[in-house]
GROMACS .gro file of C-alpha atoms in nm:
model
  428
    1UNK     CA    1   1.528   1.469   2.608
    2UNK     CA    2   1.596   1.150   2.394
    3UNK     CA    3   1.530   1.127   2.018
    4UNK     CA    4   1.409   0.899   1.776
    5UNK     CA    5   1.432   0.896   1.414
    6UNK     CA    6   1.229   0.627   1.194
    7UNK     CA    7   1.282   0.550   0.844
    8UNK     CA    8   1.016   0.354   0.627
    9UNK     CA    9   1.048   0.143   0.317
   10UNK     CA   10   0.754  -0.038   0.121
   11UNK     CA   11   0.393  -0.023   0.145
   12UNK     CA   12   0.152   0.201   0.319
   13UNK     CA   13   0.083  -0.060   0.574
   14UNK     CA   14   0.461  -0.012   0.682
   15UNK     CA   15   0.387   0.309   0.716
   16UNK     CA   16   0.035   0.340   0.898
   17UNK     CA   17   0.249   0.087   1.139
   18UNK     CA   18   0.577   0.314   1.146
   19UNK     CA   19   0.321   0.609   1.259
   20UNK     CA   20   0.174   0.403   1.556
   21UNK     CA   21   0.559   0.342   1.657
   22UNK     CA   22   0.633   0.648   1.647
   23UNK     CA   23   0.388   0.783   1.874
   24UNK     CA   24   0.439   0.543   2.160
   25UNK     CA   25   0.772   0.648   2.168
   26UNK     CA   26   0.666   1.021   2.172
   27UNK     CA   27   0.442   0.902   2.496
   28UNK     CA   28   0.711   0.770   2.650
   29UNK     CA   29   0.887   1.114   2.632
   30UNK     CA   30   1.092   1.115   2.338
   31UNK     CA   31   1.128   1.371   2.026
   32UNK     CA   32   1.082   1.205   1.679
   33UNK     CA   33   1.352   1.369   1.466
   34UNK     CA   34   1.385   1.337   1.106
   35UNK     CA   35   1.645   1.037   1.034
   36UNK     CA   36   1.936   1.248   0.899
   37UNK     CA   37   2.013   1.437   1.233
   38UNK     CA   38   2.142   1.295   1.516
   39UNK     CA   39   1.952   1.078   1.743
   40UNK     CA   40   1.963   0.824   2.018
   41UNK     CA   41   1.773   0.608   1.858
   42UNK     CA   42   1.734   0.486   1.498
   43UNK     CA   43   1.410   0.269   1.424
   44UNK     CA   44   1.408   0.118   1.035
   45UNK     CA   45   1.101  -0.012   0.907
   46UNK     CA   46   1.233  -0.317   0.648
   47UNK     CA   47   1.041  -0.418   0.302
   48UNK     CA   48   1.144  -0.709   0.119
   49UNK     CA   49   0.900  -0.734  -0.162
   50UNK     CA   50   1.181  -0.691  -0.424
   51UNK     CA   51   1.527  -0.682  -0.374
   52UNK     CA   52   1.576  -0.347  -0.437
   53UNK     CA   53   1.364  -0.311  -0.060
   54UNK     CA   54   1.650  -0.546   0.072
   55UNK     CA   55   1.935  -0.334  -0.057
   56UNK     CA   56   1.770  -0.013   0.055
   57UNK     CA   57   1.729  -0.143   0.368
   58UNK     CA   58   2.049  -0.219   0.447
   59UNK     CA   59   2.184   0.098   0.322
   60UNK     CA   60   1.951   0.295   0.537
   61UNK     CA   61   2.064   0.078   0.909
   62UNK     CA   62   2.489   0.132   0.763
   63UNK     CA   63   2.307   0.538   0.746
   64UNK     CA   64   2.208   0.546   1.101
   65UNK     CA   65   2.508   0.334   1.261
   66UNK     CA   66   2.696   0.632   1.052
   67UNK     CA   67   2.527   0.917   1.231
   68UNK     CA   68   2.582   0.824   1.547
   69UNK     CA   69   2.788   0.538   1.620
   70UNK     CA   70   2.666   0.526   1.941
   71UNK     CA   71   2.281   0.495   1.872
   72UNK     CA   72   2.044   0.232   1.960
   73UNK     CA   73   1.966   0.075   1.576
   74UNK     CA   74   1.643  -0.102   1.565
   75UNK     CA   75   1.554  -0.300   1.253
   76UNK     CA   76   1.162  -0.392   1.208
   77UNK     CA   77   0.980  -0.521   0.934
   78UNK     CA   78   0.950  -0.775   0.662
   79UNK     CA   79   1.314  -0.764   0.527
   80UNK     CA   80   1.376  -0.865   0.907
   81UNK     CA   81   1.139  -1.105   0.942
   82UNK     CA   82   1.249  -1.316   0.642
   83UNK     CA   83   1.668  -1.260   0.679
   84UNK     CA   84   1.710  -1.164   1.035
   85UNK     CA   85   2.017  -1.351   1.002
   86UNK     CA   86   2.178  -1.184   0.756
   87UNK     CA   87   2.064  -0.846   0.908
   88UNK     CA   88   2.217  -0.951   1.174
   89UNK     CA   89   2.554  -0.965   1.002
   90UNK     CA   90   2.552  -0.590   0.961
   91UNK     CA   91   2.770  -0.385   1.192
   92UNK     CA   92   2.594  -0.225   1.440
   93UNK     CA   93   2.263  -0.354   1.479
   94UNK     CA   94   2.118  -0.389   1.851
   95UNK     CA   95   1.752  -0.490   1.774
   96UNK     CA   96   1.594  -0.741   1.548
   97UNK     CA   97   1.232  -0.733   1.542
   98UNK     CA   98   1.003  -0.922   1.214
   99UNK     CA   99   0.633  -0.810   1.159
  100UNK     CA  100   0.525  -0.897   1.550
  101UNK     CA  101   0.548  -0.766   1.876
  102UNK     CA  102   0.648  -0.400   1.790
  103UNK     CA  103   0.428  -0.213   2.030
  104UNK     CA  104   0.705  -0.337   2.298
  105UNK     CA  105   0.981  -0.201   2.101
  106UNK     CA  106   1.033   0.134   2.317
  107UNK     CA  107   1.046  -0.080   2.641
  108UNK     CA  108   1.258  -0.330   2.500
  109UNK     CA  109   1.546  -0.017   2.369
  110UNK     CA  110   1.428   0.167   2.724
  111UNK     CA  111   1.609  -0.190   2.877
  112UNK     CA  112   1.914  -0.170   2.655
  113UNK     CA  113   2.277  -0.064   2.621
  114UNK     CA  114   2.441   0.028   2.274
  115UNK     CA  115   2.626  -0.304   2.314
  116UNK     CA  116   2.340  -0.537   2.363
  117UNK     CA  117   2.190  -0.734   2.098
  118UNK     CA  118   1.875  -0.864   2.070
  119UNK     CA  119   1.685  -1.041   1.828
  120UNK     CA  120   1.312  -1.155   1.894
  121UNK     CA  121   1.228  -1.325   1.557
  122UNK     CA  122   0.954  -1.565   1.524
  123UNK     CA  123   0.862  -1.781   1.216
  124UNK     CA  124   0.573  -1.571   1.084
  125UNK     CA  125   0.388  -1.809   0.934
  126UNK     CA  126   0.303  -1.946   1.316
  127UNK     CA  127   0.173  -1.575   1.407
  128UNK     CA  128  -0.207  -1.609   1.437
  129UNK     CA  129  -0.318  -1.287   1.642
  130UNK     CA  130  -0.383  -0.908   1.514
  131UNK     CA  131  -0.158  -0.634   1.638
  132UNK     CA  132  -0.302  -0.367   1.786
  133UNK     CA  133  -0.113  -0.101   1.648
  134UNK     CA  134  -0.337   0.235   1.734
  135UNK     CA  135  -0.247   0.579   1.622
  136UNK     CA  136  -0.417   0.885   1.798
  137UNK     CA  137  -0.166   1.194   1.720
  138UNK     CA  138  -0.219   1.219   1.306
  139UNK     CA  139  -0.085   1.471   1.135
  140UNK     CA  140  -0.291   1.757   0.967
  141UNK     CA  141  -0.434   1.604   0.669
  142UNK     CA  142  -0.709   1.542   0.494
  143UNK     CA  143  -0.729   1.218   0.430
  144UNK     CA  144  -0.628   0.907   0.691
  145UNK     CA  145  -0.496   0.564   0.651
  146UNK     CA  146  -0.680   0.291   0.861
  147UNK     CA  147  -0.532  -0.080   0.858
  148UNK     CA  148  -0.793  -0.331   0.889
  149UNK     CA  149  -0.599  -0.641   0.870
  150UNK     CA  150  -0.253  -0.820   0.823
  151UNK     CA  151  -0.105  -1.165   0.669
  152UNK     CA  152  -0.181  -1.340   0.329
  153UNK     CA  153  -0.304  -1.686   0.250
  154UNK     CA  154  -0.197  -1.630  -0.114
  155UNK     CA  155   0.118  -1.799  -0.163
  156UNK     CA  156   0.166  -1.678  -0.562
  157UNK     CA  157   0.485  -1.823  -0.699
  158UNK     CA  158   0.706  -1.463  -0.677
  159UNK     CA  159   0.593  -1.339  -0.343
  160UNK     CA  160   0.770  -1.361   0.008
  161UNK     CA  161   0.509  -1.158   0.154
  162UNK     CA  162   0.315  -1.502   0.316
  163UNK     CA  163   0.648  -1.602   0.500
  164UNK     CA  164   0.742  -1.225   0.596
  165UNK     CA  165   0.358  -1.161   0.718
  166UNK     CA  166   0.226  -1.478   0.846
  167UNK     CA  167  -0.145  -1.578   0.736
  168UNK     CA  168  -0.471  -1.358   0.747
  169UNK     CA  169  -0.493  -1.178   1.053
  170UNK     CA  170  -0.818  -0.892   1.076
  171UNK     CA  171  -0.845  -0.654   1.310
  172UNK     CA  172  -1.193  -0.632   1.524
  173UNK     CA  173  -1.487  -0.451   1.342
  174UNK     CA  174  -1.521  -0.305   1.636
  175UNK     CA  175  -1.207  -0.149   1.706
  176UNK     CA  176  -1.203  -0.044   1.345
  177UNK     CA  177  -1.487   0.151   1.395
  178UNK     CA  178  -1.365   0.334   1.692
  179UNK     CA  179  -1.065   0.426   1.504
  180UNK     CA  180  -1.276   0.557   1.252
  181UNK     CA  181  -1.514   0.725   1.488
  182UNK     CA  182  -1.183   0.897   1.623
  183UNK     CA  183  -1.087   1.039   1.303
  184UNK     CA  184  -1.395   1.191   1.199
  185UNK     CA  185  -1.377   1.391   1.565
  186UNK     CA  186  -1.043   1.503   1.498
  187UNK     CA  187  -1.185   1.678   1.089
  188UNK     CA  188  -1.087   1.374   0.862
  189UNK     CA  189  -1.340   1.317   0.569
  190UNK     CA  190  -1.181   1.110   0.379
  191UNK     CA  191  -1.025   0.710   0.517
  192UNK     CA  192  -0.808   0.466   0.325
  193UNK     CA  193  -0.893   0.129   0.441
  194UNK     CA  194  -0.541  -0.109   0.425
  195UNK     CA  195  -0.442  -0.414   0.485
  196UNK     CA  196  -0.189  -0.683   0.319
  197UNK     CA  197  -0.456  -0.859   0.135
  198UNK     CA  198  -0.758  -0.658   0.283
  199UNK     CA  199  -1.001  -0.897   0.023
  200UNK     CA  200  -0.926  -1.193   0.237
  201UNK     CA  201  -1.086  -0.965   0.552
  202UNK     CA  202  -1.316  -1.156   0.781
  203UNK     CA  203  -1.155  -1.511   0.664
  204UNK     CA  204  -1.019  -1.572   1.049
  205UNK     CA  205  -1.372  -1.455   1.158
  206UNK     CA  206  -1.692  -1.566   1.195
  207UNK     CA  207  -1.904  -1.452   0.885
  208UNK     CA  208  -1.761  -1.075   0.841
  209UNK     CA  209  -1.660  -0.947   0.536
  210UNK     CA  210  -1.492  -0.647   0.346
  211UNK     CA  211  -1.829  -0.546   0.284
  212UNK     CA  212  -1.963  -0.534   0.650
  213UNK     CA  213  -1.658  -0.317   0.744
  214UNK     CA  214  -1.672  -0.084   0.467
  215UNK     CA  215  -2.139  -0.056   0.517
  216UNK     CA  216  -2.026   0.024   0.882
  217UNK     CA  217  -1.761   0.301   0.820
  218UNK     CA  218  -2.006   0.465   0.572
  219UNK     CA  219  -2.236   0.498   0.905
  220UNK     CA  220  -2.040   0.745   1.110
  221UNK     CA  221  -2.098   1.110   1.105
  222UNK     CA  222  -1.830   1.298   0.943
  223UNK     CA  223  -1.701   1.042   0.683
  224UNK     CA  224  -1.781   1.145   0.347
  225UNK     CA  225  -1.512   0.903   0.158
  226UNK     CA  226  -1.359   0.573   0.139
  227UNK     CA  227  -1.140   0.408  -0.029
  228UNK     CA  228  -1.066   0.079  -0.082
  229UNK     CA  229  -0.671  -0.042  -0.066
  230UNK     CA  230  -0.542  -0.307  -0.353
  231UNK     CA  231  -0.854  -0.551  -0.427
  232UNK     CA  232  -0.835  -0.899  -0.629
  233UNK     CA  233  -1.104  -0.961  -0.855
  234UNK     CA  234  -1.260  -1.225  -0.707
  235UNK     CA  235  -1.409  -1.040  -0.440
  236UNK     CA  236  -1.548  -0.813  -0.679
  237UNK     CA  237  -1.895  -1.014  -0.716
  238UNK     CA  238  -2.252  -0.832  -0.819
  239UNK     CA  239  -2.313  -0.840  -0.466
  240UNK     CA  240  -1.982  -0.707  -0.344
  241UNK     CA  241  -1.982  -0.460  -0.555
  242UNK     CA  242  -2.384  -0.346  -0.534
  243UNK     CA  243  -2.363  -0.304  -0.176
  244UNK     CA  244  -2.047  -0.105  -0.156
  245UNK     CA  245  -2.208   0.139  -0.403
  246UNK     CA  246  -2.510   0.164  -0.235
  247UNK     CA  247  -2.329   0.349   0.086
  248UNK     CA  248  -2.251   0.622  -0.199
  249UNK     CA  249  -1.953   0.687  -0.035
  250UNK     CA  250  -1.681   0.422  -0.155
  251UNK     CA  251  -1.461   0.629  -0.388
  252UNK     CA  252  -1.503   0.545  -0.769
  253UNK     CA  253  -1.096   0.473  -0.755
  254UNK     CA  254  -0.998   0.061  -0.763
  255UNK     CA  255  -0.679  -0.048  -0.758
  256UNK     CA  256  -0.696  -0.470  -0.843
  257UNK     CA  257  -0.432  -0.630  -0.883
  258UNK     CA  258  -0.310  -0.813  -1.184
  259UNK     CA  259   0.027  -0.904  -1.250
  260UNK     CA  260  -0.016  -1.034  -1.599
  261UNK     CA  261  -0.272  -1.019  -1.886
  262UNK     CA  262  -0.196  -1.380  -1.986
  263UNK     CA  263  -0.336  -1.693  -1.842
  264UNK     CA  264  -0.111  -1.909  -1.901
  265UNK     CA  265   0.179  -1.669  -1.706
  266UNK     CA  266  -0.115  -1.589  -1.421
  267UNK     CA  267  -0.119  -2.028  -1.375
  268UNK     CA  268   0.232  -2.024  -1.308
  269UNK     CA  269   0.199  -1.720  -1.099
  270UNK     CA  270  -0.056  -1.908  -0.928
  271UNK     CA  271  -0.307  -1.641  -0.936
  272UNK     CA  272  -0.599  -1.776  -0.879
  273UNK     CA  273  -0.823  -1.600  -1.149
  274UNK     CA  274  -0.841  -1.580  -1.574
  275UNK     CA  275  -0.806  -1.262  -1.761
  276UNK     CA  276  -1.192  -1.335  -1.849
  277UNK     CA  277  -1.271  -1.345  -1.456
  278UNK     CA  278  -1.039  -0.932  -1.399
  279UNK     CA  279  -1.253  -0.817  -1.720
  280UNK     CA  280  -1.572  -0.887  -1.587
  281UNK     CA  281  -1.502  -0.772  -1.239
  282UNK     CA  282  -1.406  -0.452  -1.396
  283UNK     CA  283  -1.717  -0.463  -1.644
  284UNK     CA  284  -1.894  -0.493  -1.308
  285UNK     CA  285  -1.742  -0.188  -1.119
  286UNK     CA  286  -1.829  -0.002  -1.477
  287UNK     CA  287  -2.205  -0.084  -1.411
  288UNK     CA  288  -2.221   0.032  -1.068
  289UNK     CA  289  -1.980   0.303  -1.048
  290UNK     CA  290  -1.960   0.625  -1.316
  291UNK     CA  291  -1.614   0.600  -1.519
  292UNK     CA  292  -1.431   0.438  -1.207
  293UNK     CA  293  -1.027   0.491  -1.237
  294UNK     CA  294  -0.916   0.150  -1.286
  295UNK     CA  295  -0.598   0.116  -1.119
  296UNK     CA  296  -0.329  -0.244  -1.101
  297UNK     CA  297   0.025  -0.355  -1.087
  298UNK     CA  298   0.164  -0.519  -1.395
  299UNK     CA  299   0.476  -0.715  -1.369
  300UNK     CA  300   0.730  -0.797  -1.708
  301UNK     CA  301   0.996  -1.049  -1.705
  302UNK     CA  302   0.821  -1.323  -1.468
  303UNK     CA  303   0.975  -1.647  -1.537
  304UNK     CA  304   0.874  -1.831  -1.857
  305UNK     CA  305   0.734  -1.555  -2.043
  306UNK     CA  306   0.758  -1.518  -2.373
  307UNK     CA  307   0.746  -1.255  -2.627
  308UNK     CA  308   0.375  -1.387  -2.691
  309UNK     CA  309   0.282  -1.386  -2.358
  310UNK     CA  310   0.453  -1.021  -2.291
  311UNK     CA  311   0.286  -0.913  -2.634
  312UNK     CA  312  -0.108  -1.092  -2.468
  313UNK     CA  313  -0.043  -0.910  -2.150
  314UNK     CA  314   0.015  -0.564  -2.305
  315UNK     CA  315  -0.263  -0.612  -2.460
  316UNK     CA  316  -0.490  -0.653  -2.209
  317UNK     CA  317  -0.389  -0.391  -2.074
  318UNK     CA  318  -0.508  -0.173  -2.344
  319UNK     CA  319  -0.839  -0.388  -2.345
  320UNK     CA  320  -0.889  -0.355  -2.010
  321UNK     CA  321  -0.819   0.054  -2.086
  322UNK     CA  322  -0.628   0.142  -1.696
  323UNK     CA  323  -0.654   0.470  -1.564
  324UNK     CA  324  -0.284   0.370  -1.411
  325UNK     CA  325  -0.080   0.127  -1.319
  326UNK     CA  326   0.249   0.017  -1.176
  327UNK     CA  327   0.506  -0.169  -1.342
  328UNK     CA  328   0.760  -0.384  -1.213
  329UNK     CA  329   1.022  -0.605  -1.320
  330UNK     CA  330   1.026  -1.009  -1.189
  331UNK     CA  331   1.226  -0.967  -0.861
  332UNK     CA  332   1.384  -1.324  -0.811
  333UNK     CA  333   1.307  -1.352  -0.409
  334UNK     CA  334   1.451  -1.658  -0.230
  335UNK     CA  335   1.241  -1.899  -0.112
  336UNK     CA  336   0.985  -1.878  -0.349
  337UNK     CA  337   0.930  -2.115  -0.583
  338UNK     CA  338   0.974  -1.900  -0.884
  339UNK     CA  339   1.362  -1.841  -0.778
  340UNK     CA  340   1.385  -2.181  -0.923
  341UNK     CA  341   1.212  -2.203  -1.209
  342UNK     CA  342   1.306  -2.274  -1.553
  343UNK     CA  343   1.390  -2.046  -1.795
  344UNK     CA  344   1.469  -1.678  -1.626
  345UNK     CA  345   1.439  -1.366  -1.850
  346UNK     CA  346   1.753  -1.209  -1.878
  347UNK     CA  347   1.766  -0.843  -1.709
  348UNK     CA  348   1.782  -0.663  -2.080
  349UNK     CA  349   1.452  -0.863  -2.197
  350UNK     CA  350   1.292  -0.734  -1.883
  351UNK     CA  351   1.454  -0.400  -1.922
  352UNK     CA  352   1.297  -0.359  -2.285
  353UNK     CA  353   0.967  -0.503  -2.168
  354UNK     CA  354   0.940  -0.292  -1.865
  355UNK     CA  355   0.980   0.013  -2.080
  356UNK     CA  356   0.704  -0.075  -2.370
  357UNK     CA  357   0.477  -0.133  -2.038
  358UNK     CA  358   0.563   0.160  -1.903
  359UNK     CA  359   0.484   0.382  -2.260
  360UNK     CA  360   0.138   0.207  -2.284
  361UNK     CA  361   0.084   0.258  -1.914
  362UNK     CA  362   0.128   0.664  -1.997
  363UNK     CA  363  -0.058   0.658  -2.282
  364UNK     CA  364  -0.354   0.480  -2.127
  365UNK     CA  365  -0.357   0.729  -1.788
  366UNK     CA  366  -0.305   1.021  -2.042
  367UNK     CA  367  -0.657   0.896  -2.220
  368UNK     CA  368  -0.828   0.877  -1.945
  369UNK     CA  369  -0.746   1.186  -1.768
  370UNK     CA  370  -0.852   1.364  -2.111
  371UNK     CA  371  -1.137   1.190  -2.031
  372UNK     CA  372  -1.211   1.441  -1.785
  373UNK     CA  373  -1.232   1.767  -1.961
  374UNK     CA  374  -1.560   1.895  -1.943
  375UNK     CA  375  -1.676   1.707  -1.661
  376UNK     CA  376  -1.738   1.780  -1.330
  377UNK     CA  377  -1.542   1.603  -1.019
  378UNK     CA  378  -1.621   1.650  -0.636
  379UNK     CA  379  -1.299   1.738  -0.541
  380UNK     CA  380  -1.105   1.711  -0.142
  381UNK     CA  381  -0.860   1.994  -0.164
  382UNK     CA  382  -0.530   1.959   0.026
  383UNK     CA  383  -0.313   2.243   0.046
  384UNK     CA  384  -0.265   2.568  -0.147
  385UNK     CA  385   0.040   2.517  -0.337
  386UNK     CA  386   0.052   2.913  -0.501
  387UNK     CA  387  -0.147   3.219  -0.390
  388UNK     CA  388  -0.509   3.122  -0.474
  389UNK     CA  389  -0.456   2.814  -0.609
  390UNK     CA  390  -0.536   2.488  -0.426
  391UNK     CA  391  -0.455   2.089  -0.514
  392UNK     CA  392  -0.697   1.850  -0.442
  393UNK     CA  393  -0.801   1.514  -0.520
  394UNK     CA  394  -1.108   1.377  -0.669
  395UNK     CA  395  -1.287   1.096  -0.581
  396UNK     CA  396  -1.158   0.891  -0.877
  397UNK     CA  397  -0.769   0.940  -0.747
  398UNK     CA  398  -0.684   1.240  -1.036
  399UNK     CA  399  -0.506   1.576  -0.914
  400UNK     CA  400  -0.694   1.897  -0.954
  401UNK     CA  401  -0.594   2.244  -0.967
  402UNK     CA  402  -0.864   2.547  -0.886
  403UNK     CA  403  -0.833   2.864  -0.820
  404UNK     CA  404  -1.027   3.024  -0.557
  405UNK     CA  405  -0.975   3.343  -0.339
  406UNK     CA  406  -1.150   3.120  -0.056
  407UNK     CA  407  -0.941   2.870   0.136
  408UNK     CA  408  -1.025   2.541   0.031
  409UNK     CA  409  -0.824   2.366   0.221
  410UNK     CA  410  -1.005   2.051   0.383
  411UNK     CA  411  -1.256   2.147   0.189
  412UNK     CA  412  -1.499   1.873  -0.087
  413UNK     CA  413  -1.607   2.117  -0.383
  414UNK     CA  414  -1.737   2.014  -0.729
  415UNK     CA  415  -1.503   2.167  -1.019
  416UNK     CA  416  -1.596   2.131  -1.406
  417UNK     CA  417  -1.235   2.030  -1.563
  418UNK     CA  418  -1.160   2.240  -1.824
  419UNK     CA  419  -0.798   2.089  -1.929
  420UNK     CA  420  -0.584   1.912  -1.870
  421UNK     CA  421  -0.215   2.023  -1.793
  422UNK     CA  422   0.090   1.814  -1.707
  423UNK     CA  423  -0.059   1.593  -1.512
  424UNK     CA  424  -0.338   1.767  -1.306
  425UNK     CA  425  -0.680   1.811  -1.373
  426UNK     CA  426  -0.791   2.216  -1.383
  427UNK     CA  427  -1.077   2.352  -1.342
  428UNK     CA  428  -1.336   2.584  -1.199
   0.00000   0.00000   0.00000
């Protein structure tokens, strides 16, 4: 039989959309092998948010061409999408596909040779319909991904993501829900709902929002948690938030992005919110939610900033009092209008930055997690990862260790935290 091997870079949209590759080449009689054996097939699913993605990317198609020279190499994804061109330059490539059409790419490598070449790449920006990209065979776990829509309308100063997306595309309520409906049949609890900007849902539609998707999911039997994927904070009204909580079944866990604690950085950003506006949106979650885990990305180095505006943003940080957060250096992407901005931090003033982030960052999710000693958590255990003991994850996003002499596994039980020990949460 013929074999397929997929690699994955970037975000978990990439890889709810990797999945629902995967699995129409498994109907179509292949065997999806891991990527470092030998297959006749090699499918690479592209990022592009930073350049690191770009680098990786390429490294990971010269991988594949190296494994068997005489494999069908397809490249997918947003590093494609932007650059096909210059993945085109690499030896060895036979398929070029951007952020479209890949439901047809098993048909379109069932058609080819190893020494055709095709590339199918559209300017995303033009791309106005939803992808159906369905997955049906999931894996045995406990919790589920669910994309709910693609695109951004956002255009912030550092990001490629618009041009490597297209605009806001959302998927039909409907078809959400049967996805959903599907899941809960086959034992999930728990579903992630993603998207590329999944706050701009319902934009391309006619009067749905985040919150209509997220009241209907709470509906269906069998679904006991949701969470939310990266929010911004100006969807985060009274209303917004009021309703979601009602449901009581939207996980305390919020991941809104930031990017930088100082206005006058977040203008040239073009972010389209004040540090005052985050604050209260989180003030708001605070209200309706019981010591939510207040998640973000933080970026250093962005161009212009200065030691005061570093010194604002760390601060706010601390203010704002994160559960966690991810920090990443300014990634000069071209095409953007930041590439060309005035006055670029060097890479040793973002170096130093990024690691005085990065200590407040573990301070901050070290407070909060001793935050939860002598409290009690509901708890979705995983996977027994020593005899009688079992890892699961609460419904504010922090690790938990019990031990129990009853399989837990799939499993939501309450557990009073009685420390807390590299990391996890343990308890009883």
């Amino acid at each position: 039989m013929k074999t397929v091997a997929f690699y994955t870079l970037g975000c978990k949209v990439n890889q709810y959309e990797t999945e629902a590759m995967s699995e129409i080449f498994s109907k179509n009689g292949y065997i999806v092998s891991s990527f470092d054996s030998v297959c006749d097939v090699y499918v690479i699913n592209t990022c592009t948010v930073t350049s690191i993605g770009d680098r990786k990317s390429r490294q990971m198609i010269r991988r594949a061409r190296h494994l068997n020279p005489n494999a069908i190499v397809a490249v997918v994804g947003c590093y494609s999408q932007v650059s096909p061109d210059e993945v085109a330059k690499i030896e060895g490539v036979n398929i070029i596909l951007g952020t479209k059409d890949r439901k047809n790419l098993c048909e379109m490598v069932e058609k080819m040779l190893p020494s055709d070449k095709i590339s199918d790449v559209e300017n995303a920006l033009k791309n106005r319909e939803y992808e159906e990209l369905e997955i049906k065979e999931y894996a045995e776990k406990t919790r589920a991904f669910v994309k709910i829509e693609d695109g951004c309308n956002e255009f912030c100063t550092y990001c490629i993501i618009p041009f490597a997306r297209g605009p806001v595309r959302s998927r039909k309520l409907e078809n959400i829900i049967k996805e959903v409906e599907f899941l809960a049949e086959k034992g999930f609890c728990e579903v992630v709902l993603t998207g590329i900007h999944i706050a701009s849902y319902g934009k391309d539609l006619n009067g749905i929002t985040l919150a209509d998707v997220v009241c209907a999911v709470s509906k269906i039997d069998g679904i006991s948690r949701i969470r939310l994927g990266s929010l911004e904070p100006r969807i985060l009204t009274e209303d917004f938030i009021k309703k979601i909580a009602e449901t009581k079944k939207v996980c305390g866990h919020f991941h809104i992005s930031l990017q930088s604690g100082c206005d006058d950085t977040l203008k040239r950003m073009n972010r389209k919110y004040t540090t005052e506006e985050y604050e209260n949106s989180v003030k708001l979650l605070r209200k309706y939610f019981v010591n939510p885990a207040i998640a973000t990305d933080i970026m250093v180095g962005f161009p212009g900033e200065t030691d005061e505006e570093f010194e604002k943003s760390l601060a706010f940080m601390k203010k704002i009092a994160f559960a966690d957060a991810h920090v990443f250096s300014y990634s000069n992407r071209k095409g953007t209008k930041a590439d060309v901005m005035e006055n670029q931090i060097d890479p040793q003033t973002k170096e130093l930055r990024h690691k005085k982030m990065e200590k407040t960052v573990a301070e901050l999710k070290n407070k909060y997690l001793q935050c939860m000693v002598g409290t009690t958590l509901n708890v979705l255990f995983e996977q027994e990862i020593s005899p009688n003991v079992y890892e699961g994850t609460a419904e504010n996003y922090v690790k938990v260790l019990a031990k129990s002499e009853v399989n837990l596994s799939k499993l939501c039980r309450t557990v009073k935290i009685e420390k807390i020990e590299n990391g996890f949460a343990i308890g009883e």
